[in-house]
Coordinates of C-alpha atoms in Angstrom, one line a residue:
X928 CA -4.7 34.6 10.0
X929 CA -5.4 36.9 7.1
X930 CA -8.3 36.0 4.8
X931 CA -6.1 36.4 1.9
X932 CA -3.3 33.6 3.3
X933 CA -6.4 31.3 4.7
X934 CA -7.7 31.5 1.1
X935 CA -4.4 30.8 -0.6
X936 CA -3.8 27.8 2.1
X937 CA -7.5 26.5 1.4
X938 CA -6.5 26.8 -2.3
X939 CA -3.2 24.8 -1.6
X940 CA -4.9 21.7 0.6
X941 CA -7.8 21.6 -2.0
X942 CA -5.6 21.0 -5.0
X943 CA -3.7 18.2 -2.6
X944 CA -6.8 16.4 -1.7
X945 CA -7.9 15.4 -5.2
X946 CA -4.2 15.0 -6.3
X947 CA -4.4 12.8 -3.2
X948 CA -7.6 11.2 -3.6
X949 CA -6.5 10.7 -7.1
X950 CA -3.0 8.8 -6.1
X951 CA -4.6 6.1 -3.9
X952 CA -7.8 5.6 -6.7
X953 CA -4.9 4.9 -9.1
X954 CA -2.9 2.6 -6.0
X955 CA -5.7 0.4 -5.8
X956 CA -6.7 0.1 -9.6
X957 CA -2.7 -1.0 -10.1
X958 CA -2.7 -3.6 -7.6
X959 CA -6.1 -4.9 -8.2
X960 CA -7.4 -4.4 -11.8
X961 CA -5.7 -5.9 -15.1
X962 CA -3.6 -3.1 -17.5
X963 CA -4.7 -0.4 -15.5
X964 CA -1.7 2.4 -16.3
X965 CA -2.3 6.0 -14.1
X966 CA -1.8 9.1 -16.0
X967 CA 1.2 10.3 -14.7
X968 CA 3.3 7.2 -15.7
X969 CA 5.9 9.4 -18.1
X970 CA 8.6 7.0 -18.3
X971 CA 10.2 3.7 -16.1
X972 CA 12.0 6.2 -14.5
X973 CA 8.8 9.3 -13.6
X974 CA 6.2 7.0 -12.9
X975 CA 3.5 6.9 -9.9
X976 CA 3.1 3.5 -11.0
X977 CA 6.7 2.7 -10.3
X978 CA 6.4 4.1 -7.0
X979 CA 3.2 2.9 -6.4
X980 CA 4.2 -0.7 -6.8
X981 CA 6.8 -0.7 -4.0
X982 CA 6.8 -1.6 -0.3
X983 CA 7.0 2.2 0.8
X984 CA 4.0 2.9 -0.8
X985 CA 2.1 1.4 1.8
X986 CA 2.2 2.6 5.8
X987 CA 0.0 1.6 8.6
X988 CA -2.9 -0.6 6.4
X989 CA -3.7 2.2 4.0
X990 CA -1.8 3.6 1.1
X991 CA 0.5 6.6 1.6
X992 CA -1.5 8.6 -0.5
X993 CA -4.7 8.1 1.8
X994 CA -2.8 9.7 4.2
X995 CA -1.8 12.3 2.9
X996 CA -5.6 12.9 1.6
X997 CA -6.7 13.0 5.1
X998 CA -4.1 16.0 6.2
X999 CA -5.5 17.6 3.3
X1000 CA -8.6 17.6 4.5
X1001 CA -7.5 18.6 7.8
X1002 CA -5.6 21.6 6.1
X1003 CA -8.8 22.6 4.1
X1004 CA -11.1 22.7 7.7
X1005 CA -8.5 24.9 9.4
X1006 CA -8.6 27.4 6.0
X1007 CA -12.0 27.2 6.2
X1008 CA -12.2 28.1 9.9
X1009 CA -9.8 31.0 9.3
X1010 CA -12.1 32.2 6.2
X1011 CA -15.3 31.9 8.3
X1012 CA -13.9 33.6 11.6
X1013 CA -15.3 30.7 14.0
X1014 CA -14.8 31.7 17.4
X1015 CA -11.8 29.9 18.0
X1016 CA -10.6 29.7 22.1
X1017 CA -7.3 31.1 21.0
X1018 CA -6.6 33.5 17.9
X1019 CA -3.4 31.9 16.7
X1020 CA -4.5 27.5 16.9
X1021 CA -5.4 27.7 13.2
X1022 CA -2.1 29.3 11.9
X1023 CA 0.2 27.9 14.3
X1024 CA -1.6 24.4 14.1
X1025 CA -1.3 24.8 10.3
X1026 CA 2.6 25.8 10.9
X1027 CA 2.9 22.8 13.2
X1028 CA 1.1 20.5 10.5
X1029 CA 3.4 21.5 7.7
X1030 CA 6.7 21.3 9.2
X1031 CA 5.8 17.7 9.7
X1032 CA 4.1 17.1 5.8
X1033 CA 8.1 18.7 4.8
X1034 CA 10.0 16.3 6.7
X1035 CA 8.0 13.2 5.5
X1036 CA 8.0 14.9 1.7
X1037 CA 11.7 14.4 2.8
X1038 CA 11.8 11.4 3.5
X1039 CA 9.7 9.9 0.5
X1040 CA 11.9 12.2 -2.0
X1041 CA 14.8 10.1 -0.4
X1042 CA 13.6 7.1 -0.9
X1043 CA 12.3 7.9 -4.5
X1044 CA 16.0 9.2 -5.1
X1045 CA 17.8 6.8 -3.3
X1046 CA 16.0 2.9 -3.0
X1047 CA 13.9 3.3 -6.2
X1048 CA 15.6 5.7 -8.4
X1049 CA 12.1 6.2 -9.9
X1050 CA 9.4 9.4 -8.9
X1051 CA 5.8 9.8 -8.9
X1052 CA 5.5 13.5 -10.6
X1053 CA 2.4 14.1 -8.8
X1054 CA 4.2 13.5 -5.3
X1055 CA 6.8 15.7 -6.1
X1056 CA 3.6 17.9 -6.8
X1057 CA 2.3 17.3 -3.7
X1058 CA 5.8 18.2 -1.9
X1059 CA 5.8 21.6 -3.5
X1060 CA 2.3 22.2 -1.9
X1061 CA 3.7 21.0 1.4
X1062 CA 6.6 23.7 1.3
X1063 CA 4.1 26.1 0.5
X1064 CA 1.9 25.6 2.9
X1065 CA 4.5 25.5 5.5
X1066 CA 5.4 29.3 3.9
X1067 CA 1.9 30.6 3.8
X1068 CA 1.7 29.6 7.5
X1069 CA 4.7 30.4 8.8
X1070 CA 3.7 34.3 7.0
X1071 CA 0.6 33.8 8.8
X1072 CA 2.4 33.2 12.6
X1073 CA 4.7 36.3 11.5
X1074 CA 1.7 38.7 11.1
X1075 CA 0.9 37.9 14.8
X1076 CA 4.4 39.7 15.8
X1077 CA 5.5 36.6 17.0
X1078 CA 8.2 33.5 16.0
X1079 CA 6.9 30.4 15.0
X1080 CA 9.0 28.6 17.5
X1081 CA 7.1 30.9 20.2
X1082 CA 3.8 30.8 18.8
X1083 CA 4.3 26.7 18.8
X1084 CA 5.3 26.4 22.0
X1085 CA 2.8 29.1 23.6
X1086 CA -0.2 26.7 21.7
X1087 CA 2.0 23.6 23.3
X1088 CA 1.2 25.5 27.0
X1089 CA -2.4 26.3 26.1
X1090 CA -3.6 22.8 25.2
X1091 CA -1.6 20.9 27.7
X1092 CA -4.0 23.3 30.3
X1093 CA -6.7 21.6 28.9
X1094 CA -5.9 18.4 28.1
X1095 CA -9.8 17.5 28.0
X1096 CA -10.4 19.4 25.2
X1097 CA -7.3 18.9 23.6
X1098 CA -8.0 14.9 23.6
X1099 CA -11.5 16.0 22.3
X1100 CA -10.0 17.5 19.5
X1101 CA -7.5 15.4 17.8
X1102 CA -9.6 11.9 18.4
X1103 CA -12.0 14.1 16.2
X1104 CA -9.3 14.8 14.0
X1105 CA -7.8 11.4 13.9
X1106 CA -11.1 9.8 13.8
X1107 CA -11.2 9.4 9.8
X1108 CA -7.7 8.3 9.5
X1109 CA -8.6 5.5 12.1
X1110 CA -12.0 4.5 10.0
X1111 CA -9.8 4.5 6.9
X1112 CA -7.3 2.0 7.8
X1113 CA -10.1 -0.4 9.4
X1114 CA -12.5 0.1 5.9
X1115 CA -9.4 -0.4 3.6
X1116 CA -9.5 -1.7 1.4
X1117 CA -12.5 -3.8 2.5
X1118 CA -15.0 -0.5 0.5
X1119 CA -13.6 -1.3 -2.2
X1120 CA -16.9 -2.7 -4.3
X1121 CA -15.5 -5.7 -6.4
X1122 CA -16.0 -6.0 -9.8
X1123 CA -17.7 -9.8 -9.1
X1124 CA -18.0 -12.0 -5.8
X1125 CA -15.4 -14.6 -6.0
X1126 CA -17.9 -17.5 -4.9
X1127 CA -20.1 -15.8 -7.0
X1128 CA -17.1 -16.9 -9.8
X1129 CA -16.5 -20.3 -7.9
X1130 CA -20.1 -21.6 -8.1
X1131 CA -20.3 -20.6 -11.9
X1132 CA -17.3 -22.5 -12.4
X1133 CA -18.4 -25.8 -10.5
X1134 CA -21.8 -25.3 -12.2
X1135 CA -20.9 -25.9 -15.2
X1136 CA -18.7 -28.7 -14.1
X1137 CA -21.4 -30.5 -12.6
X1138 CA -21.8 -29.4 -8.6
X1139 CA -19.4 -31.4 -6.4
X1140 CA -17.3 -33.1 -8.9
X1141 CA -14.1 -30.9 -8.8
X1142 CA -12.3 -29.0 -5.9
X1143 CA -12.5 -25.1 -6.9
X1144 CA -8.9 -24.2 -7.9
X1145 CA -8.0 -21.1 -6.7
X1146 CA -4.6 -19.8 -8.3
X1147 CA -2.8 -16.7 -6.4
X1148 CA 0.2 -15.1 -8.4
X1149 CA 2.3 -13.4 -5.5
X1150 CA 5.2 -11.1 -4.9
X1151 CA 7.1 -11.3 -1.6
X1152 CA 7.9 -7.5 -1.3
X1153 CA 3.7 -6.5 -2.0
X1154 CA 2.0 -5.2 1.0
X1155 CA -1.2 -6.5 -0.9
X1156 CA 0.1 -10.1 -1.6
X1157 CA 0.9 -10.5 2.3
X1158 CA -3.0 -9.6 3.6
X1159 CA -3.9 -11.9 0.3
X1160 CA -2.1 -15.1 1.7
X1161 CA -3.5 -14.3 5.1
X1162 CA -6.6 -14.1 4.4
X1163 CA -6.7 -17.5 2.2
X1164 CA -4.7 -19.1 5.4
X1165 CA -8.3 -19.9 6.4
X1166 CA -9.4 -22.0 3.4
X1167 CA -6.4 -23.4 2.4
X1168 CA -7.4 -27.3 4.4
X1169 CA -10.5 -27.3 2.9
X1170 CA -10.7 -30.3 0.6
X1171 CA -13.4 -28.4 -1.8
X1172 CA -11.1 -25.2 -2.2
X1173 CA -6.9 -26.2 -4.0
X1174 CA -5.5 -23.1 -3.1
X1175 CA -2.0 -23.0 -5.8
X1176 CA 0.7 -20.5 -5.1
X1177 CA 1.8 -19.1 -8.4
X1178 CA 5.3 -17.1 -8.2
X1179 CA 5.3 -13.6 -10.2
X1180 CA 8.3 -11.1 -8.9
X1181 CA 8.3 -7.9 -9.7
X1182 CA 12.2 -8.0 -11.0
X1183 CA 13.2 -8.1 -14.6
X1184 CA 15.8 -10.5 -13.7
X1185 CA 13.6 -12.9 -14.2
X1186 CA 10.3 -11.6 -15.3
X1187 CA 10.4 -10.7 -19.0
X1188 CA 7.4 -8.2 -18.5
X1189 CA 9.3 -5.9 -16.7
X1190 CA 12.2 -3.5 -18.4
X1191 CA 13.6 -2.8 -14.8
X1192 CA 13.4 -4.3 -11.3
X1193 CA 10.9 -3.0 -8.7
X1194 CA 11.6 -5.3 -6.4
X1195 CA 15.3 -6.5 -6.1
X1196 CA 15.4 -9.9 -4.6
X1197 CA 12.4 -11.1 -5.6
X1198 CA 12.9 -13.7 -8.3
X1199 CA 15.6 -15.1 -5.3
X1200 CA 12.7 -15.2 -3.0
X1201 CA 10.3 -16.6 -5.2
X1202 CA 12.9 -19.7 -5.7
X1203 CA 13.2 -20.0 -2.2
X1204 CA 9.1 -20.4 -1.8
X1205 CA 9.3 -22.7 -4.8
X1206 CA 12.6 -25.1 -2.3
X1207 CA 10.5 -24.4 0.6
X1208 CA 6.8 -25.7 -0.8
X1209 CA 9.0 -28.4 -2.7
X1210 CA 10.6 -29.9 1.3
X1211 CA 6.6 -29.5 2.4
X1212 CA 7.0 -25.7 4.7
X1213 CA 5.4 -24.0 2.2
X1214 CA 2.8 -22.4 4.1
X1215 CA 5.1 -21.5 7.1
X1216 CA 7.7 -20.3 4.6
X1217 CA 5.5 -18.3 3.2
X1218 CA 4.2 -16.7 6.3
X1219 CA 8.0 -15.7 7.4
X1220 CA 8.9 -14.6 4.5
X1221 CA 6.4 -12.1 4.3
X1222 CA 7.1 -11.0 8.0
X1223 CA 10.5 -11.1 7.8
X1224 CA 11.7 -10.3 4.5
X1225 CA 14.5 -11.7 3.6
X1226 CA 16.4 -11.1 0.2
X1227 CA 20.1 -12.6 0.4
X1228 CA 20.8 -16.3 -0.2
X1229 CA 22.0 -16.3 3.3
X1230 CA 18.9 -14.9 4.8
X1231 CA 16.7 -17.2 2.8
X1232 CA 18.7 -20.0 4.2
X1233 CA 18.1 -19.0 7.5
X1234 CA 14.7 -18.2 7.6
X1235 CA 14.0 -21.4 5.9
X1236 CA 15.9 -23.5 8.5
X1237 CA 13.7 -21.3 11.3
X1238 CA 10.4 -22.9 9.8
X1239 CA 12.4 -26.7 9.4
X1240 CA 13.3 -26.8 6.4
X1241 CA 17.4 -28.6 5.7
X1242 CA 19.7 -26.3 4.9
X1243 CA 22.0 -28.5 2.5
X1244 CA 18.4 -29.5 0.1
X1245 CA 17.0 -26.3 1.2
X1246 CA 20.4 -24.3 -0.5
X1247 CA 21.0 -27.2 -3.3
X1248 CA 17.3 -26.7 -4.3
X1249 CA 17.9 -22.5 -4.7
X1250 CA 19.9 -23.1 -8.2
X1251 CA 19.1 -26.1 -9.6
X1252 CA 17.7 -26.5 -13.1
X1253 CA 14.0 -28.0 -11.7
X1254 CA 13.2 -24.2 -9.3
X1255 CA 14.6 -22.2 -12.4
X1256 CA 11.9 -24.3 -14.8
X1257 CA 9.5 -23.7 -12.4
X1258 CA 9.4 -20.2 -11.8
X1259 CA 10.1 -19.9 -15.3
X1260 CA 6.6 -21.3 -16.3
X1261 CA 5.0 -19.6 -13.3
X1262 CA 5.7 -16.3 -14.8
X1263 CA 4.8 -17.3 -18.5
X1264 CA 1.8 -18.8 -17.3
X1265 CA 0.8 -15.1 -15.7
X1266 CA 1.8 -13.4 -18.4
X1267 CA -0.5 -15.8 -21.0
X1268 CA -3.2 -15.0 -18.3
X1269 CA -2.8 -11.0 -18.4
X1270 CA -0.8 -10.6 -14.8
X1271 CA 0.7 -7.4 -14.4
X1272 CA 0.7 -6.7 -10.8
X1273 CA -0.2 -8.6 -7.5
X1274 CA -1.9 -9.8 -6.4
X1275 CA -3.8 -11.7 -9.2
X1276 CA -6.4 -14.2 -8.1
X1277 CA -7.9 -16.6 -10.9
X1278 CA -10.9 -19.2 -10.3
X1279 CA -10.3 -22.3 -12.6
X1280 CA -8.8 -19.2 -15.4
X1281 CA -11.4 -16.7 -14.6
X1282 CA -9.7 -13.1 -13.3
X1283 CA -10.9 -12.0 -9.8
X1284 CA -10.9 -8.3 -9.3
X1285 CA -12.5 -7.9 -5.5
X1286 CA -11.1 -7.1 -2.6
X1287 CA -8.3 -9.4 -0.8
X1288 CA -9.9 -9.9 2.5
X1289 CA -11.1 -12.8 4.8
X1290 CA -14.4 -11.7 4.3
X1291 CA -14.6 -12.1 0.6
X1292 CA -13.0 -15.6 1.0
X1293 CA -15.2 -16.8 3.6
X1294 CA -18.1 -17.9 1.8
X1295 CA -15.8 -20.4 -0.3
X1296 CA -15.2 -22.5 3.6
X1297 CA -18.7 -24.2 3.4
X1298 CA -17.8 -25.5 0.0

């Protein structure tokens, strides 16, 4: 690979890392801190916050965007290999691994401008960024195969020939590549450094209440379609018997159908589904309801029905209870209760009123079991 295309791809992959990094900064902060509003939120319609608050921003425990930093980083080693002349085993791995590495970011640029287009009608402008650098990468090292007098579909499948010859090293090399996407989706979003312990919070609270004399009331405002809100109710599955710690399930869906906050719906279904959990807690399956609903879910009357039938619940009280005048009152004051409180995404976690802003993790709950 020329210096001159190894310095324009280093270039390219540089400016995509800290777009990158930048995206899944602002992905957490949205999901976890109160008003926070990224910089590239134009309009409802070119938003990263739009985007960022929907299922298919999330893939594999991490943020999309964390991905898409670590191929970065990937691209910016093999630039910097080509720049620095290592003594690679074969001349063309970096360009045609490059080649090979970009014609996959295109497809899934693809794929995410579909979805953008056709499931959210909304768009992150810095991911459409981050698309244009993907097609020109997969240019500059397509340019870069070219000089070598060969195809790219040649050059790809004479590296295909060379590694599977030594499949040792090969192995060798992508765990070490892989190896910091694999840490990332164990650590996240567990490194996340909270802004104050929740027990830390929880023993204020009972402090001044006098120690012992009240349960500590922990109040979680979900939505049904947020990756986040699904590893929050897991990991307060653990503490929900204890008779020290009233877990309350607050309903807040992200769909202006029934949340005034919102001008448009992120999340269509989800004032449906957040009646249903109401019906459900109401006949006494809450907690399994809750569990399937997040595995499974359902958005339609009929599938609500059906999944709430799976976990016991009767179908005639279960469907009766879905329109009545009582699960429309209380939705209606779980969502003006959030909104009096400052909710604007979810997860929100609040000890007896106060806001917690750590990480959602059985870890961070833990300490609260002894209590």
């Amino acid at each position: 690979m020329s210096r001159r295309l190894a310095a324009v791809i280093l270039g390219l992959a540089g400016i995509g890392a800290v777009t990158s990094a930048y995206l899944a900064y602002a992905h957490l902060r949205l999901h976890r801190s109160l008003g926070f509003k990224s910089l590239c939120s134009i309009s409802e319609r070119w938003s990263c916050d739009a985007v960022a608050l929907s299922p298919w921003s999330w893939f594999a425990g991490m943020p999309v965007a964390a991905h898409g930093l670590w191929f970065y980083l990937l691209v910016v080693v093999l630039a910097l290999a080509a720049l620095s002349r290592w003594n690679l085993p074969f001349p063309r791995s970096v360009a045609a691994v490059t080649l090979a590495a970009s014609v996959f970011s295109v497809a899934v640029s693809l794929a995410l401008a579909s979805i953008s287009l056709l499931a959210l009608d909304a768009f992150c402008p810095l991911c459409l960024g981050l698309y244009s650098i993907n097609l020109a990468l997969l240019l500059c090292a397509w340019a870069a195969v070219r000089r070598t007098g060969e195809t790219g579909l040649s050059a790809l499948r004479a590296e295909w020939r060379f590694w599977r010859r030594r499949q040792g090293r090969a192995l060798l090399v992508a765990g070490g590549a892989a190896l910091p996407l694999l840490l990332g989706m164990v650590a996240w979003p567990s490194g996340f450094s909270p802004v104050a312990s929740i027990c830390a919070v929880a023993s204020s609270e009972r402090d001044q209440a006098g120690r012992g004399t009240r349960p500590i009331k922990l109040d979680v405002y979900l939505d049904f379609q947020c990756p986040h809100c699904k590893q929050a109710n897991r990991a307060l599955s653990s503490i929900r018997s204890r008779s020290k710690v009233l877990v309350r399930h607050r309903q807040f869906p992200l769909d202006s159908k029934c949340n005034p906050l919102l001008s448009r719906q992120y999340h269509p279904g989800a004032c449906l589904q957040a009646a249903a959990a109401i019906c459900a807690e109401g006949l006494g399956r809450g907690d399994e309801f809750r569990v399937a609903l997040f595995e499974g879910g359902a958005r339609t009357e009929s599938g609500l029905v059906a999944l709430a039938a799976s976990v016991g619940a009767p179908d005639d009280g279960f469907r009766a209870c879905l329109h009545s005048d009582e699960t429309k009152r209380r939705l209606t004051d779980d969502i003006e209760q959030g909104i009096r409180l400052g909710v604007e995404g979810t997860p929100a976690l609040f000890v007896h009123e106060r806001r917690y802003l750590g990480p959602v993790d059985p870890a961070a709950f833990s300490c609260l079991e002894q209590r």
